[in-house]
Short mmCIF file of C-alpha atoms and ligand atoms in Angstrom, two decimals:
data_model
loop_
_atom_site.label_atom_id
_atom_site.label_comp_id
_atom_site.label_asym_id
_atom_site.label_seq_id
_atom_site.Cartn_x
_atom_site.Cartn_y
_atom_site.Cartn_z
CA UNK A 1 37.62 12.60 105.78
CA UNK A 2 38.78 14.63 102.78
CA UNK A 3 38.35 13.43 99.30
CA UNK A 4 41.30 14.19 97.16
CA UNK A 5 41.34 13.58 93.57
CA UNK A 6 43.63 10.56 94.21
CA UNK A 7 41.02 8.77 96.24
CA UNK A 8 38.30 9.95 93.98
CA UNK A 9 40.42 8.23 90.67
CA UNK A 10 41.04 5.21 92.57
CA UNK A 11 37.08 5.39 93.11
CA UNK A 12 36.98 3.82 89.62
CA UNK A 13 35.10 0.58 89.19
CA UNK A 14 33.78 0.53 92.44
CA UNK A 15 30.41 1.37 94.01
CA UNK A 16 28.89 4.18 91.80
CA UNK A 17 29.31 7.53 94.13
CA UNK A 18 26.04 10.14 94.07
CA UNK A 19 27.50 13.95 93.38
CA UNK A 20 25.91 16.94 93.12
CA UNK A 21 26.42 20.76 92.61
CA UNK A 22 26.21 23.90 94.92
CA UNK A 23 26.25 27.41 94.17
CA UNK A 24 26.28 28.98 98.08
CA UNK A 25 27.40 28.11 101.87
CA UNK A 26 24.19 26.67 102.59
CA UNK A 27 23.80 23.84 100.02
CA UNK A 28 27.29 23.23 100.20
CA UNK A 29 27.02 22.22 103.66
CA UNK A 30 24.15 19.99 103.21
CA UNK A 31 26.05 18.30 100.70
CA UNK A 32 28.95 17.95 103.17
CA UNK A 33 26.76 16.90 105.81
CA UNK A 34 25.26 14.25 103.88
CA UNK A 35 28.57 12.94 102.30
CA UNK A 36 29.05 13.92 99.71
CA UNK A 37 32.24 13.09 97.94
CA UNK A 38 32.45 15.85 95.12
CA UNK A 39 30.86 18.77 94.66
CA UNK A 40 30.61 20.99 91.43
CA UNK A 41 29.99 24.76 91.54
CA UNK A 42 29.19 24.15 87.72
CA UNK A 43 28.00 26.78 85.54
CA UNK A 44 24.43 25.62 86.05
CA UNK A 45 24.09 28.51 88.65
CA UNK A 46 23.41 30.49 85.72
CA UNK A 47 20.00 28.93 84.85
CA UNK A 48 19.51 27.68 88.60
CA UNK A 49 20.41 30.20 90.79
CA UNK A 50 20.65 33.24 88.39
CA UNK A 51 17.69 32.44 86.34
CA UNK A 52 19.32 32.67 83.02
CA UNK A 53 18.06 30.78 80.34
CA UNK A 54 21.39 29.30 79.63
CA UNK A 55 25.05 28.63 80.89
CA UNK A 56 26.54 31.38 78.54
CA UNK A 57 26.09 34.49 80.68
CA UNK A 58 28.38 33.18 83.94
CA UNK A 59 31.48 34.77 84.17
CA UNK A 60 35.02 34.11 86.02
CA UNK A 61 33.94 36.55 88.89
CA UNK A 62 30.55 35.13 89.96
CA UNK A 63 31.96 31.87 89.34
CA UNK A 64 34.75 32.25 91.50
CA UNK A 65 32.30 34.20 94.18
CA UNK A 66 30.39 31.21 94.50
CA UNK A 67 32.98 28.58 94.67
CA UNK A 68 34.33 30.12 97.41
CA UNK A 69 31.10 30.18 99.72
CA UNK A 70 30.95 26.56 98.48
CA UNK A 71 34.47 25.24 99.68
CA UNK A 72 33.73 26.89 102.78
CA UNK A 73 30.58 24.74 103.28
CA UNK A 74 31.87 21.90 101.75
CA UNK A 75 35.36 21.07 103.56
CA UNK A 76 35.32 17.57 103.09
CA UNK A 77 34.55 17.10 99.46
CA UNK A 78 36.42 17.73 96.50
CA UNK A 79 35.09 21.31 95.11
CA UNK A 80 35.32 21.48 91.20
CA UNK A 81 34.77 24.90 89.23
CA UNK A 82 33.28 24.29 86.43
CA UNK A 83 35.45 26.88 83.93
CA UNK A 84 32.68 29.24 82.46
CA UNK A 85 31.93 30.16 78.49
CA UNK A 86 35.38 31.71 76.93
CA UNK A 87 36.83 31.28 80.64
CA UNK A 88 39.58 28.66 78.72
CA UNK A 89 39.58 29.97 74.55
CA UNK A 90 43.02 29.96 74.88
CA UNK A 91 45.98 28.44 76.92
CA UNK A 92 47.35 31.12 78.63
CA UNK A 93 43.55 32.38 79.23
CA UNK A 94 42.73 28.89 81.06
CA UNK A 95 45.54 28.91 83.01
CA UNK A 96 45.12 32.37 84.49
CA UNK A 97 41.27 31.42 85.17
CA UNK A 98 42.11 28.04 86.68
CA UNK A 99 44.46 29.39 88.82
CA UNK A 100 41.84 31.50 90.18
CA UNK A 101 39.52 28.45 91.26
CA UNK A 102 42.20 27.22 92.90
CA UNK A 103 44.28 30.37 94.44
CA UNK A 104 41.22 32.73 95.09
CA UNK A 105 38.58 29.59 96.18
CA UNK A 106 40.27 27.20 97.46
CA UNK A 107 39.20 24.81 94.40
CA UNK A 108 40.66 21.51 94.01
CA UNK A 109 40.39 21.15 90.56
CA UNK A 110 38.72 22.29 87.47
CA UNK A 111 35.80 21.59 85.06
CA UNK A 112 36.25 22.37 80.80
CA UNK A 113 33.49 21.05 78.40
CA UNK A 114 35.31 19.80 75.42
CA UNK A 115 37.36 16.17 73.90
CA UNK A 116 39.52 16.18 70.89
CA UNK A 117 39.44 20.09 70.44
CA UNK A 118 40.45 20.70 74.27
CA UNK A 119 42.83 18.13 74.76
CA UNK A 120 46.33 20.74 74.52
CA UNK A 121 44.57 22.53 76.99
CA UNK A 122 43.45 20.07 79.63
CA UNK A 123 47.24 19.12 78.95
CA UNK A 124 48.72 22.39 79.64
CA UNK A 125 46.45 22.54 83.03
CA UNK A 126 47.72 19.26 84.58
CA UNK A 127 51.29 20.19 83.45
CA UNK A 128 51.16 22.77 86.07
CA UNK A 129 49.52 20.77 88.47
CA UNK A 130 45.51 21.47 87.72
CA UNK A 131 43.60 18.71 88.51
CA UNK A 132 41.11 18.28 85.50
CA UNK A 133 37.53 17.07 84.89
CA UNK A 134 36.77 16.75 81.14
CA UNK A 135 33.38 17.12 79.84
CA UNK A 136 32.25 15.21 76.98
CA UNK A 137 29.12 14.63 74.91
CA UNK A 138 26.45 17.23 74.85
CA UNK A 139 28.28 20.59 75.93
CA UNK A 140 25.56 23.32 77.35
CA UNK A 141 28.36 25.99 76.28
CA UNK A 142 27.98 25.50 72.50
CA UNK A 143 24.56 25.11 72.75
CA UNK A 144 23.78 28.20 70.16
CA UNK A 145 25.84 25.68 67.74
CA UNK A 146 24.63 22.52 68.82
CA UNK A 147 20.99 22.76 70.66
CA UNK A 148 20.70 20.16 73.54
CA UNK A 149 21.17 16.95 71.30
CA UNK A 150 21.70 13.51 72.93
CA UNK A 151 25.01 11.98 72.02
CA UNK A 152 25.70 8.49 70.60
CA UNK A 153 22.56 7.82 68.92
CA UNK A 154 24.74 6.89 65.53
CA UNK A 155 27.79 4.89 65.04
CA UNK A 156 29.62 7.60 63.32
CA UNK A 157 28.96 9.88 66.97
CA UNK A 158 29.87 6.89 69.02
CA UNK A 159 33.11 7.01 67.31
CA UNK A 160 33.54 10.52 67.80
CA UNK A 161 32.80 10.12 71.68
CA UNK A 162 35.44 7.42 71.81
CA UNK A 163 38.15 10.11 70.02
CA UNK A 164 37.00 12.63 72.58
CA UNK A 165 37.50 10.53 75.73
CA UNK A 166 40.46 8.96 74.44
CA UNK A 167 41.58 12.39 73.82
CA UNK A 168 41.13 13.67 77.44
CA UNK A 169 42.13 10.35 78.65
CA UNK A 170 45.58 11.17 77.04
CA UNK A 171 45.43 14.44 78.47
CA UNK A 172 45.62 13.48 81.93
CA UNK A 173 41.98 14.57 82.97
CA UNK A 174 41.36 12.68 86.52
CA UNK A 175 38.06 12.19 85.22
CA UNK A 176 35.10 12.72 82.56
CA UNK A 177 31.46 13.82 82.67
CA UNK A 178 29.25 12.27 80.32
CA UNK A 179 26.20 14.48 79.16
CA UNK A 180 23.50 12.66 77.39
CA UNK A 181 25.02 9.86 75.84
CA UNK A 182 22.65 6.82 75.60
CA UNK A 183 23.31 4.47 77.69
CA UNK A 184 24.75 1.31 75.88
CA UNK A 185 27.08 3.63 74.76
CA UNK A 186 28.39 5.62 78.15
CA UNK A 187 28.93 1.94 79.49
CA UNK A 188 31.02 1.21 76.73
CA UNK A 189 32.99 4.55 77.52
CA UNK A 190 33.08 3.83 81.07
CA UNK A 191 34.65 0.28 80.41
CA UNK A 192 37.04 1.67 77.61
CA UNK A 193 39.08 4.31 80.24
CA UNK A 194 40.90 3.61 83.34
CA UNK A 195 39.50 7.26 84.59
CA UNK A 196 35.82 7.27 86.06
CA UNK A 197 33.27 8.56 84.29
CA UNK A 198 30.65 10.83 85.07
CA UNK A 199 26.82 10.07 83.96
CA UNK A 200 24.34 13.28 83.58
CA UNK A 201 21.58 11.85 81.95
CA UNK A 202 24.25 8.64 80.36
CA UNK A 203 22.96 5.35 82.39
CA UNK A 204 23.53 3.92 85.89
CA UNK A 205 27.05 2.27 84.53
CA UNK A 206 28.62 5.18 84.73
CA UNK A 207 31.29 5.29 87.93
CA UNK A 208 29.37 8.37 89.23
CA UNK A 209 26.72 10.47 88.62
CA UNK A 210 26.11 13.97 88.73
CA UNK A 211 22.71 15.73 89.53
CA UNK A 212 21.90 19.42 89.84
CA UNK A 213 21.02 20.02 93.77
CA UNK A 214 18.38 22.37 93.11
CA UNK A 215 16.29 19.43 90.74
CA UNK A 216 17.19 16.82 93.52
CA UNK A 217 16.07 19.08 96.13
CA UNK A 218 13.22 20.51 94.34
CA UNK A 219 14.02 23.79 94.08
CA UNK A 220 12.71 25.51 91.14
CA UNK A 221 8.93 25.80 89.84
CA UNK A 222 9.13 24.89 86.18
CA UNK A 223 8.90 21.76 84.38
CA UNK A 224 12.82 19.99 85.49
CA UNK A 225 14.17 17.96 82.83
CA UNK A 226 13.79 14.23 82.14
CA UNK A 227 17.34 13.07 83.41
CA UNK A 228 16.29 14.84 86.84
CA UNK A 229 14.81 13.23 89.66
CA UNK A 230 13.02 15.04 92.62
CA UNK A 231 13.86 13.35 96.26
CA UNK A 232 12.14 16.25 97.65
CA UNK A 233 9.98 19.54 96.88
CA UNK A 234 11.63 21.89 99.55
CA UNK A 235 10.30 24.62 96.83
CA UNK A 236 6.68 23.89 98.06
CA UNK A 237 7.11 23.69 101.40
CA UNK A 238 9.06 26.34 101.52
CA UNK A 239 6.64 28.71 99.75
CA UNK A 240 3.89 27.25 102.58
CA UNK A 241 6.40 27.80 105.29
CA UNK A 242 6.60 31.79 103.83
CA UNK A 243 2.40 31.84 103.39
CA UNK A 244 2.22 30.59 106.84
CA UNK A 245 4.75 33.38 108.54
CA UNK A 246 2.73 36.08 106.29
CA UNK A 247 -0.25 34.98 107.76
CA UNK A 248 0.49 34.92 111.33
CA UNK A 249 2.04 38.46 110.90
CA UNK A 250 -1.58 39.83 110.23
CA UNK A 251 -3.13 38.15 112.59
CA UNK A 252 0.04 39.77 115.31
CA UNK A 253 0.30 35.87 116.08
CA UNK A 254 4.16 36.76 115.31
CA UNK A 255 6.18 37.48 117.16
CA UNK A 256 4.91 35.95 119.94
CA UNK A 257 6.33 35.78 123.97
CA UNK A 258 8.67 33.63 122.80
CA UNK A 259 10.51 35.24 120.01
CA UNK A 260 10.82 38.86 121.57
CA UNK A 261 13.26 40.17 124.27
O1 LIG B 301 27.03 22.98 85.32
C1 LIG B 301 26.68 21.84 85.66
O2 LIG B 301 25.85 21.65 86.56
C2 LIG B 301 27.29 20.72 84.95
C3 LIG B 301 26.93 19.33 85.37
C4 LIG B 301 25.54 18.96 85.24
C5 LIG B 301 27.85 18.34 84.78
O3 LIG B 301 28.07 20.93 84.08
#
């Protein structure tokens, strides 16, 4: 059954829900086959599936050529795309590129990094009828000014979270990803705003949490970070599965009878 950002906002409160990202068909539909009620085609695919060393260098086109392999994998779920570096500087500018998730992807709503300083915009988006995630505490897009720093380790920052999500709470965001923020602290966000929250690295009180498919999955070879957790290594077997095929082509055990015409 389709998850619409209704039923995903009246998800607050309830049992936490798993979610995940996707960059292609493929993923996508193992997400949708396993039930997945969101996914996001976030802007990790630049360090995932791109092998970039950061966020910064995905653009509106690849984004937007992604989502759309991953709506058509994912049917069921709601597909966010996650709005890319300078994809959103300015009003008009995220309008015209959240219209494109939606129009050219078949998106149901949109992702922007930012509280207090993005709050107009997230505004201006659900004005004309973009559904908006909000992403607070540590923000991979200003990482040249910010480094990956943990969020709510002070009083003073846990203040400043709190202006941020009430900020995008205002706003009308459907709901918020927290990055990074300790944990006493994301539970105390999570019980402040009637919109679910989003952990990535925050604590299991968080209505939802967010994992990167390719670190759940196993996917990459270096070291994944610590709020990532492994449920399989298809990276390894898949590199044995390609060893294997190599080595039956030398010995002409491949193709066999069975795999010819
Ligand atoms: O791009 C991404 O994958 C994200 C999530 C981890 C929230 O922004």
């Amino acid at each position: 059954m389709k998850w619409t950002v209704r039923k995903f906002r009246a998800a607050k409160g309830g049992e936490p829900l798993g979610l995940v990202t996707a960059y292609d068909f493929l993923t996508a539909r193992m997400a949708q086959r396993a039930g997945v009620p969101l996914v996001l085609v976030g802007d990790s695919l630049s360090t995932t599936a791109l092998g970039h060393s950061t966020t910064i260098p995905a653009t509106m086109d690849v984004m937007v050529h992604h989502a759309e392999a991953v709506r058509r994998g994912a049917p069921d779920a709601l597909v966010v795309g996650d709005m890319p570096f300078l994809s959103y500087a300015t009003v008009p500018e995220a309008l015209r590129n959240a219209g494109r998730f939606l129009r050219e992807a078949g998106c149901d709503a949109v992702k922007i990094e930012g509280g207090v300083t993005k709050a107009a915009t997230i505004r201006a988006l659900v004005d004309e009828g973009i559904p908006v995630q909000a992403h607070i505490g540590l923000q991979p897009q200003s990482v040249k000014s910010t480094g990956y720093a943990v969020r709510g380790r002070t009083p003073e920052d846990a203040a400043a979270l709190e202006a941020d999500l009430d900020a995008v709470t205002a706003a009308g965001a459907f709901s918020v990803v927290l990055e990074c923020v300790v944990p006493d602290v994301a539970a105390a966000l999570t019980a402040r705003t009637d919109i679910p929250t989003i952990g990535v690295g925050s604590g299991s009180a968080c209505d939802a949490q967010y994992l990167v498919l390719a670190d759940l999955l196993g996917l990459g070879d270096g070291p994944a970070p610590k709020l990532a957790k492994a449920y399989a290594h298809l990276a390894d077997d898949a590199v044995a599965a390609i060893s294997r095929y190599r080595e039956e082509v030398a010995a002409r055990a491949f193709p066999d009878a069975d795999h010819v015409y």
